[in-house]
PDB file of C-alpha atoms in Angstrom:
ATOM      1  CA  UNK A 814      21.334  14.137   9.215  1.00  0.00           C
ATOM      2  CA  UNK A 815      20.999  10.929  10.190  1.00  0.00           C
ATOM      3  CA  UNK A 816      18.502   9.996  13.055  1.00  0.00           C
ATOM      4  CA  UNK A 817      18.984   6.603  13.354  1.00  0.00           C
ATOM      5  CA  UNK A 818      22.690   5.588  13.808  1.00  0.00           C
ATOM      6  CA  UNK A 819      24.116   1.880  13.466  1.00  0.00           C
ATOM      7  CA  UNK A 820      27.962   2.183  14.218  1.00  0.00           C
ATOM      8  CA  UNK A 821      28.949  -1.026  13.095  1.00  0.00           C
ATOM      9  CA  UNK A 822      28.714  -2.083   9.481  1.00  0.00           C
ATOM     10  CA  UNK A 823      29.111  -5.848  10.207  1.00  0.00           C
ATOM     11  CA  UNK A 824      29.609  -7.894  13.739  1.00  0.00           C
ATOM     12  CA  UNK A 825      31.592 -11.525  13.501  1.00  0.00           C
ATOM     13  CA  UNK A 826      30.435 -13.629  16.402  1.00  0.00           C
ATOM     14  CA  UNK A 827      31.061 -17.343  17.069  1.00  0.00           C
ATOM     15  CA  UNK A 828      28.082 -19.955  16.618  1.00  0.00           C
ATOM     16  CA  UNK A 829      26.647 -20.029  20.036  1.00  0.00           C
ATOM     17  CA  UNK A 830      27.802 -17.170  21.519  1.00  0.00           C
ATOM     18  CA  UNK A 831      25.853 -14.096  22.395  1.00  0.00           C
ATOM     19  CA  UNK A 832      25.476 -11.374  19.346  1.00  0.00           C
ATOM     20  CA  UNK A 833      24.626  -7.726  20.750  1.00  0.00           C
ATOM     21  CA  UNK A 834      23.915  -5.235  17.840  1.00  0.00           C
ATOM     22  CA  UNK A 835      23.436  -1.523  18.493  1.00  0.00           C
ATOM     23  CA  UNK A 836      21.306   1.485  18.071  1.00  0.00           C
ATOM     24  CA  UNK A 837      21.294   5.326  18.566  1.00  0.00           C
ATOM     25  CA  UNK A 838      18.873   7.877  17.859  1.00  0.00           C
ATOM     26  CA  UNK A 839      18.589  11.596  17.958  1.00  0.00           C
ATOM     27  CA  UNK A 840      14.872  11.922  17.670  1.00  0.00           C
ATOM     28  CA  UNK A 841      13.450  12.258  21.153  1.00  0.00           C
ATOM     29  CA  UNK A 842       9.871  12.558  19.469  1.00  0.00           C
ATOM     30  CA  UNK A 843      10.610   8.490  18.739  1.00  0.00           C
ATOM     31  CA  UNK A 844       7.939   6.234  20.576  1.00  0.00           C
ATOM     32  CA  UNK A 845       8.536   2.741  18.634  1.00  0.00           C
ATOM     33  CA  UNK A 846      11.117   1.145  17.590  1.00  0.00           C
ATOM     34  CA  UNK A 847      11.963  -2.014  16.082  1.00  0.00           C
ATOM     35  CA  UNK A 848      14.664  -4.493  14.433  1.00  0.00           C
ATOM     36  CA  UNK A 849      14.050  -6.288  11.065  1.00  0.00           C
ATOM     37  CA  UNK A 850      16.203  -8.837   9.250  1.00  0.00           C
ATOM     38  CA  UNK A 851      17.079  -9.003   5.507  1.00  0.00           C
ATOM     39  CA  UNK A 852      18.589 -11.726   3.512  1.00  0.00           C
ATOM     40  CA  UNK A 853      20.046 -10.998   0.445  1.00  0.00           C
ATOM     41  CA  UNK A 854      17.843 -10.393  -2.504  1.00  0.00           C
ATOM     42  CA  UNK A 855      14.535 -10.540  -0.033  1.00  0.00           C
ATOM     43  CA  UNK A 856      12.894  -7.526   1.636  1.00  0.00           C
ATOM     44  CA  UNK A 857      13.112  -6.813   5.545  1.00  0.00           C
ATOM     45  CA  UNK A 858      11.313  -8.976   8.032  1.00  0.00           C
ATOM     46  CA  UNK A 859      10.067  -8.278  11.355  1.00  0.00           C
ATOM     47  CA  UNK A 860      11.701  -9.558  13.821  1.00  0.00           C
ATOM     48  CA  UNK A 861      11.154  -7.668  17.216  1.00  0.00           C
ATOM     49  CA  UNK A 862      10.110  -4.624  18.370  1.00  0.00           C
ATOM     50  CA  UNK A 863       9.447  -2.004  21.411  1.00  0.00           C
ATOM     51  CA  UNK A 864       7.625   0.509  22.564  1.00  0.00           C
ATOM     52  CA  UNK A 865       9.416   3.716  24.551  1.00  0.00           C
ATOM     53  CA  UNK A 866       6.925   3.010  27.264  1.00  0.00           C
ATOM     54  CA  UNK A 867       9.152  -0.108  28.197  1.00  0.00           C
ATOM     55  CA  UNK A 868      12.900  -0.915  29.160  1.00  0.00           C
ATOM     56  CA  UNK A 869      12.800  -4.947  27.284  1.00  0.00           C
ATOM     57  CA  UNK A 870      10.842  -6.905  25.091  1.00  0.00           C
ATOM     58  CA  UNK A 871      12.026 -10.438  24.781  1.00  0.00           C
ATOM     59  CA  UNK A 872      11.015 -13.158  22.081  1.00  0.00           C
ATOM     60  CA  UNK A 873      12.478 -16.429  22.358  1.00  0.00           C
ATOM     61  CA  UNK A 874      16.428 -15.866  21.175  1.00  0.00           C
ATOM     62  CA  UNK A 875      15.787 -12.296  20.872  1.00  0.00           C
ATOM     63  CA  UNK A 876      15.813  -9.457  22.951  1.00  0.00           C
ATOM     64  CA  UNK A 877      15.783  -5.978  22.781  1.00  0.00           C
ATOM     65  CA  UNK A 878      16.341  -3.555  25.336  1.00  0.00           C
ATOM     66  CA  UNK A 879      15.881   0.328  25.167  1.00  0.00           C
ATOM     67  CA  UNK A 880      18.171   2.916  27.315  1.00  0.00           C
ATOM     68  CA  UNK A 881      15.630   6.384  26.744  1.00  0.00           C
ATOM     69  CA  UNK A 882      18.306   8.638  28.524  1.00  0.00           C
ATOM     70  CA  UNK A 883      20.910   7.653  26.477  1.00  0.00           C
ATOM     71  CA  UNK A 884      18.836   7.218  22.991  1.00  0.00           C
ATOM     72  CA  UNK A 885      20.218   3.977  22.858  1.00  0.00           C
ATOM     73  CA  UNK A 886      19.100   0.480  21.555  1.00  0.00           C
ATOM     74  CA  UNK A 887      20.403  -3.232  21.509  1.00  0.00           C
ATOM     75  CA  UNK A 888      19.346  -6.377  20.377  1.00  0.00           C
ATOM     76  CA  UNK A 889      20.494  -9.737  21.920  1.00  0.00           C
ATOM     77  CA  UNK A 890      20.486 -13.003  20.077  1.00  0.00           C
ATOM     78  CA  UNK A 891      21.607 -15.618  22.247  1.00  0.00           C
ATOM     79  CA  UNK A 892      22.638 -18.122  21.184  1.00  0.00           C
ATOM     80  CA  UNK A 893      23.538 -17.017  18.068  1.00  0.00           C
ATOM     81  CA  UNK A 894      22.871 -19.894  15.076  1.00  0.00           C
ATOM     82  CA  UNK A 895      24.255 -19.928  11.652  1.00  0.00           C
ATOM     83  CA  UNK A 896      20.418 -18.970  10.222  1.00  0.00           C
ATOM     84  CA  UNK A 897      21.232 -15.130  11.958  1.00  0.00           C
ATOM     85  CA  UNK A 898      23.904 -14.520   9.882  1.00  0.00           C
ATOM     86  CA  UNK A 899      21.941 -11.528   7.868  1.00  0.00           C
ATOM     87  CA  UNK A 900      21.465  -7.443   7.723  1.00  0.00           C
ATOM     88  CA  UNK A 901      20.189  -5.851  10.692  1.00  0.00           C
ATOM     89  CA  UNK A 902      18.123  -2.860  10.550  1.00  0.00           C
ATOM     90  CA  UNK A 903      17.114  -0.843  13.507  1.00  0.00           C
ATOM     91  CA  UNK A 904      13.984   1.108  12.959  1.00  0.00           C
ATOM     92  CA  UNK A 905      12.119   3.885  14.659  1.00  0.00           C
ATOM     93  CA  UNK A 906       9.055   5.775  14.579  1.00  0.00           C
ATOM     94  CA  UNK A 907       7.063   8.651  15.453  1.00  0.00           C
ATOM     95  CA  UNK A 908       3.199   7.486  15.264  1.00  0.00           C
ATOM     96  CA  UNK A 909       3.704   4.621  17.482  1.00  0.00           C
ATOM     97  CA  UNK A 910       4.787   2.348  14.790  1.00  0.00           C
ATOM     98  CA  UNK A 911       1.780   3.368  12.391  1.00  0.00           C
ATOM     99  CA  UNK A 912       3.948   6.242  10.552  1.00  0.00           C
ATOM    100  CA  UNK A 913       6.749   5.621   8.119  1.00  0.00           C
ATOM    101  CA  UNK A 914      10.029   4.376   9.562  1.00  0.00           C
ATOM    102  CA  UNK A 915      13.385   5.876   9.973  1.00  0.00           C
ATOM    103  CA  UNK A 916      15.999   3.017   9.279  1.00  0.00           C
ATOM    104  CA  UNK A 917      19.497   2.655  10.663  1.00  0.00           C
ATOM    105  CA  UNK A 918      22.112   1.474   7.532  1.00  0.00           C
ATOM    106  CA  UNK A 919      22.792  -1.762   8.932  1.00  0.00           C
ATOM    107  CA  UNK A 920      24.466  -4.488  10.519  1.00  0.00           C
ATOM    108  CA  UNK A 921      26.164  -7.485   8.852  1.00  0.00           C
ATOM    109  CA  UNK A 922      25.929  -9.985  11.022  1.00  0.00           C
ATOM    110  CA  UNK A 923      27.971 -12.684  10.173  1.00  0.00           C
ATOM    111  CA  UNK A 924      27.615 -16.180  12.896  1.00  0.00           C
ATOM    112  CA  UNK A 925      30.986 -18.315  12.591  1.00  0.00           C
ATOM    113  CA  UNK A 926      30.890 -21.729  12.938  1.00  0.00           C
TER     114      UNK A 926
ATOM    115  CA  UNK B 251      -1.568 -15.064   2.207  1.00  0.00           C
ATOM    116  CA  UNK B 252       1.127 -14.574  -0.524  1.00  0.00           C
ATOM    117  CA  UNK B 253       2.749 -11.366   1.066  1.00  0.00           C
ATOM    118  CA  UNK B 254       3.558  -8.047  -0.379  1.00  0.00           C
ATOM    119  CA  UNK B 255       4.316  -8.577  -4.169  1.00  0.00           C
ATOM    120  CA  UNK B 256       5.929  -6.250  -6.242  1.00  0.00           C
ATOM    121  CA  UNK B 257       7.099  -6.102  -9.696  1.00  0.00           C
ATOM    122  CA  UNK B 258       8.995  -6.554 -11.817  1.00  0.00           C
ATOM    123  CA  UNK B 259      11.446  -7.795  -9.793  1.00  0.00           C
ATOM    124  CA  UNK B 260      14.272  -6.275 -12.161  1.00  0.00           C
ATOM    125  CA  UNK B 261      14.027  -3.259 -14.202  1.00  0.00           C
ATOM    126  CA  UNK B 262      17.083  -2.115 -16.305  1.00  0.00           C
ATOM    127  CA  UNK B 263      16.319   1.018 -18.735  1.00  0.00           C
ATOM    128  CA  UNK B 264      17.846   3.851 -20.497  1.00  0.00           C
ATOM    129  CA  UNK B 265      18.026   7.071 -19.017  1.00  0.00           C
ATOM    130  CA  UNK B 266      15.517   9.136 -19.759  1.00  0.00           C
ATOM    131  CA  UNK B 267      12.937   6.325 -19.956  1.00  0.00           C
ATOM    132  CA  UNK B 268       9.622   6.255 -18.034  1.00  0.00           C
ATOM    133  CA  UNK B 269       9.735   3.275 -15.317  1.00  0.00           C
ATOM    134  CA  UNK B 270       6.537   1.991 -13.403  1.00  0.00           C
ATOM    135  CA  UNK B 271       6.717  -0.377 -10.453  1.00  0.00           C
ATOM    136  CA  UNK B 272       4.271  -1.713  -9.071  1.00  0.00           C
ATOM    137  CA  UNK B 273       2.952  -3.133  -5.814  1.00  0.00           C
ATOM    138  CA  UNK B 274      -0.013  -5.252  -4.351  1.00  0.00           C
ATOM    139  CA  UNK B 275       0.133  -4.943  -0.546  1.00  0.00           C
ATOM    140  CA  UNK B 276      -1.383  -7.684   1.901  1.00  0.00           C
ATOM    141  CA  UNK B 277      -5.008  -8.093   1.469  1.00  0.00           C
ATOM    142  CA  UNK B 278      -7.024  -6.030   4.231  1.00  0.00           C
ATOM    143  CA  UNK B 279      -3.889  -3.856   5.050  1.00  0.00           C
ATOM    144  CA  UNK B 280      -4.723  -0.010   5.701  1.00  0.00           C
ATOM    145  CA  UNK B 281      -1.328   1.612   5.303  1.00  0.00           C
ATOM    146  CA  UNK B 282       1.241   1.377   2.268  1.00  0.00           C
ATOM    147  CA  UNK B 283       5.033   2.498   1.749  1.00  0.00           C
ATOM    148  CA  UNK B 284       7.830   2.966  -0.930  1.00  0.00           C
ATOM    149  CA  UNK B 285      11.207   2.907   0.202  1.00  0.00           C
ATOM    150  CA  UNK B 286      14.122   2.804  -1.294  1.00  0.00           C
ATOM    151  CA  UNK B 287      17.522   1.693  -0.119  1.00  0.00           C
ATOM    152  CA  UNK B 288      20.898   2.813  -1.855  1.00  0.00           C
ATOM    153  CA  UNK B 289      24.620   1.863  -0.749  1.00  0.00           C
ATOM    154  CA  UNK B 290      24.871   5.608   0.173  1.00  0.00           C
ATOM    155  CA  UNK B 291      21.587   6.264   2.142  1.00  0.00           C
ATOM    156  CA  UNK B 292      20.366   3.129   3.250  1.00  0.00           C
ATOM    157  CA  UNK B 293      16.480   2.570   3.207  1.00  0.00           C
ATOM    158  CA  UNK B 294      14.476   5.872   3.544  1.00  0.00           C
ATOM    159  CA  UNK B 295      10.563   6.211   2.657  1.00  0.00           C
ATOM    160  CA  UNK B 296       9.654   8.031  -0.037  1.00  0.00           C
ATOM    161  CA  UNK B 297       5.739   8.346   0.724  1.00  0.00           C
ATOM    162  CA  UNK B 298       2.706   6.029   2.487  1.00  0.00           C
ATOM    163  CA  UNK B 299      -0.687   6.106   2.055  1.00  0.00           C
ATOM    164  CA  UNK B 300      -3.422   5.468   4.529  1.00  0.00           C
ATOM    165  CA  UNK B 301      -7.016   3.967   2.829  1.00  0.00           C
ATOM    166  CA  UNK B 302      -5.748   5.252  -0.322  1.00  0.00           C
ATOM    167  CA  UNK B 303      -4.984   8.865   0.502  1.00  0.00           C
ATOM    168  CA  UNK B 304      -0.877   9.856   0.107  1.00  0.00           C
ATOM    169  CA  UNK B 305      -0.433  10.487   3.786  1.00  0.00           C
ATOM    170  CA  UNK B 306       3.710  12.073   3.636  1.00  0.00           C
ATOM    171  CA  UNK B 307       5.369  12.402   0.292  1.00  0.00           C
ATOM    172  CA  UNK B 308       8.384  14.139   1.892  1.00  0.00           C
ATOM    173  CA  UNK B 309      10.636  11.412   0.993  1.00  0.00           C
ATOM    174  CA  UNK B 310       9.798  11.843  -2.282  1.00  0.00           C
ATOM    175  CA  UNK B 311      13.134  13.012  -3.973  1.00  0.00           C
ATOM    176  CA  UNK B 312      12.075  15.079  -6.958  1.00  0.00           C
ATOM    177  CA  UNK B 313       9.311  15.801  -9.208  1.00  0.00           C
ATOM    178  CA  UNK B 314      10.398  12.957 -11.282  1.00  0.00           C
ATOM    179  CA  UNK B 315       8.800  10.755  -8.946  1.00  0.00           C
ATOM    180  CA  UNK B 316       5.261  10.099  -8.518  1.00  0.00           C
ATOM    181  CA  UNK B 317       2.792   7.385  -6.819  1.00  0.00           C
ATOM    182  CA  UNK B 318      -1.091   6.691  -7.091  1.00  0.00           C
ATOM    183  CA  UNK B 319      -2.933   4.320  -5.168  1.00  0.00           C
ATOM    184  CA  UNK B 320      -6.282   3.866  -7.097  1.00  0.00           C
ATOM    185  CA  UNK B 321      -7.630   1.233  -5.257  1.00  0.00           C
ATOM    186  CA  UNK B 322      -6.792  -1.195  -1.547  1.00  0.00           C
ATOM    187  CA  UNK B 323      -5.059  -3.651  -3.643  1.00  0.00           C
ATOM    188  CA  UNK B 324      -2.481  -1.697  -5.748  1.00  0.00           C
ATOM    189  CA  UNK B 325       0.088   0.919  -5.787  1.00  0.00           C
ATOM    190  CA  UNK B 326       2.532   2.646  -8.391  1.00  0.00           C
ATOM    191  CA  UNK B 327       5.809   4.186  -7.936  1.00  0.00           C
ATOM    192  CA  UNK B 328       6.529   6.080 -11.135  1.00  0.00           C
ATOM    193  CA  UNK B 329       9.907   7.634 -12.150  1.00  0.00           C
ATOM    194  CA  UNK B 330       9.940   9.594 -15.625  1.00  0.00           C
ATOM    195  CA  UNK B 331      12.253  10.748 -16.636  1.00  0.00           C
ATOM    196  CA  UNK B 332      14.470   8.045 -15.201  1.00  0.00           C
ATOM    197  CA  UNK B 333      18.360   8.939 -13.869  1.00  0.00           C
ATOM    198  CA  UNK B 334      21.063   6.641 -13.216  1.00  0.00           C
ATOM    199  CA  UNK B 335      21.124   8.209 -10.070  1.00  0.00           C
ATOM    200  CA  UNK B 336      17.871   6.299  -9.431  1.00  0.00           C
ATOM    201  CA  UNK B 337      19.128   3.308  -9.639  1.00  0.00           C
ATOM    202  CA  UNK B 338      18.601   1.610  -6.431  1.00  0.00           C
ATOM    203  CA  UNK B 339      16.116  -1.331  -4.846  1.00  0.00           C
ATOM    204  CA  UNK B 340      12.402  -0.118  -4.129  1.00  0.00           C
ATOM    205  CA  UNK B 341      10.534  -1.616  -1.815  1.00  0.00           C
ATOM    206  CA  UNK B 342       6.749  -1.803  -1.027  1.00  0.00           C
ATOM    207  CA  UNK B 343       5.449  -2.548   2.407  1.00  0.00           C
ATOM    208  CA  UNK B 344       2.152  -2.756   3.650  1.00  0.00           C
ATOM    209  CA  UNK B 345       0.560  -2.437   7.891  1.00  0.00           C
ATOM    210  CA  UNK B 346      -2.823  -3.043   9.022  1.00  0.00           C
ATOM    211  CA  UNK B 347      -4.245   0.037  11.373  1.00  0.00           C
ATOM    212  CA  UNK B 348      -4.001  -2.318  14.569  1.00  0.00           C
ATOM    213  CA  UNK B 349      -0.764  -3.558  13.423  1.00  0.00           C
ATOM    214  CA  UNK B 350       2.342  -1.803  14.605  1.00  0.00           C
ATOM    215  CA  UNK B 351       4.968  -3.364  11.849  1.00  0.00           C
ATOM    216  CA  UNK B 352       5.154  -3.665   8.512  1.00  0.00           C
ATOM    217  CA  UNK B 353       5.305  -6.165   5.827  1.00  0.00           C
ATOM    218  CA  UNK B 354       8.127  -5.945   3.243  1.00  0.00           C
ATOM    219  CA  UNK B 355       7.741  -7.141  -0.231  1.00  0.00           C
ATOM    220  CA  UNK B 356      11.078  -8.648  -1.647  1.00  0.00           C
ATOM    221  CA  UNK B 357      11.471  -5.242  -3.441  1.00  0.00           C
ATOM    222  CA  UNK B 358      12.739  -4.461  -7.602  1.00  0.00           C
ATOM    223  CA  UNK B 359      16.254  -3.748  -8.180  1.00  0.00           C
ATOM    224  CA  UNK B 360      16.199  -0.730 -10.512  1.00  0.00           C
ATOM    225  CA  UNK B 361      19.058  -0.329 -12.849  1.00  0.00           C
ATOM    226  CA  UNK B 362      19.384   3.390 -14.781  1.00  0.00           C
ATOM    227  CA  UNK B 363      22.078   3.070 -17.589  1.00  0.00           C
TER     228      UNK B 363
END
């Protein structure tokens, strides 16, 4: 049973354009959640993250914005670059971040030039 | 600060051999993790400590599988007897108490033949 649901195993967007990746969960006990980036052959990095208390968190070309009703997540890159073309984890947790995390599978980005 | 490091960074062994990985989380960091990721599951966490202690072992898949934390600055992730159904890529991460994200080491790509 999965608890944290990416839908899309890899996203193609133009260089420049605006890349939206998604998120659901099932776990209404969820208070944190967060996105993290992986290269190949490197581990995750942080990238941005949010707590349930809030609606959007923004960081320079990233932003993420959290829909509670509908157990729903997305993060914005805009614009997208050639450097974002990587996996995309979504990643939630109980203990307001401080617990183990429940990861989504993934998204492939993949930025066109 | 050098960042989570883990080794080796490959592993390939027989089946039925003992494997050890190891792990040496960010200096001053309270909380540790194993994870592993697999095509078919994606990353889930196996077990974290807090100061030492095993905190949730849940994760852990069988009795095959064991980790110690002796001390702040080290961590094992044991597997004996090994499967090929183990084969996968661990990874270590490491959070400070205040911190709300963690720290990824580039992980060790275990291959069971």
């Amino acid at each position: 049973d999965q608890q944290v649901k990416q839908n899309s195993p890899s996203l193609s967007v133009q260089e420049g354009r605006i890349s939206i990746l998604n998120c659901d969960y099932t776990n209404s006990m969820f208070d944190y959640f967060l996105w993290y980036k992986k290269y190949p052959a490197e581990g995750p990095t942080f990238l941005i993250s949010i707590s349930s208390i809030k609606d959007k968190n923004e960081d320079g070309r990233f932003t993420v914005f959290l829909n509670k009703s509908a157990k729903h997540l997305s993060l914005h890159i805009v614009p997208s670059q050639p450097g974002d073309s990587a996996v995309y984890f979504c990643a939630a947790s109980e203990g307001g971040g401080a617990d183990g995390l429940t990861f989504g599978k993934g998204t492939h980005l993949i930025i066109q030039p | 600060d050098a960042g989570v490091i883990q080794s080796p960074r490959h592993e390939v062994t027989e089946m039925g051999q003992e494997v050890t990985l190891r792990c040496k989380p960010i200096s001053g960091h309270d909380y540790l993790f194993w994870y592993r990721q697999t095509m078919m599951r994606g990353l889930e966490l196996l077990i974290y400590f807090n100061n030492n202690v095993p905190i949730d072992d849940s994760g852990m898949p069988e009795d095959r599988f064991s980790a110690k934390m002796p001390n702040a600055s080290f961590s094992t992730l044991k597997i004996q007897p090994s499967e090929p159904r183990d084969s996968a890529v661990y990874f270590c991460a490491s959070s400070s108490a205040a911190g709300v994200w963690q720290y990824f080491g580039p992980g060790t790509r275990l291959t069971v033949t």
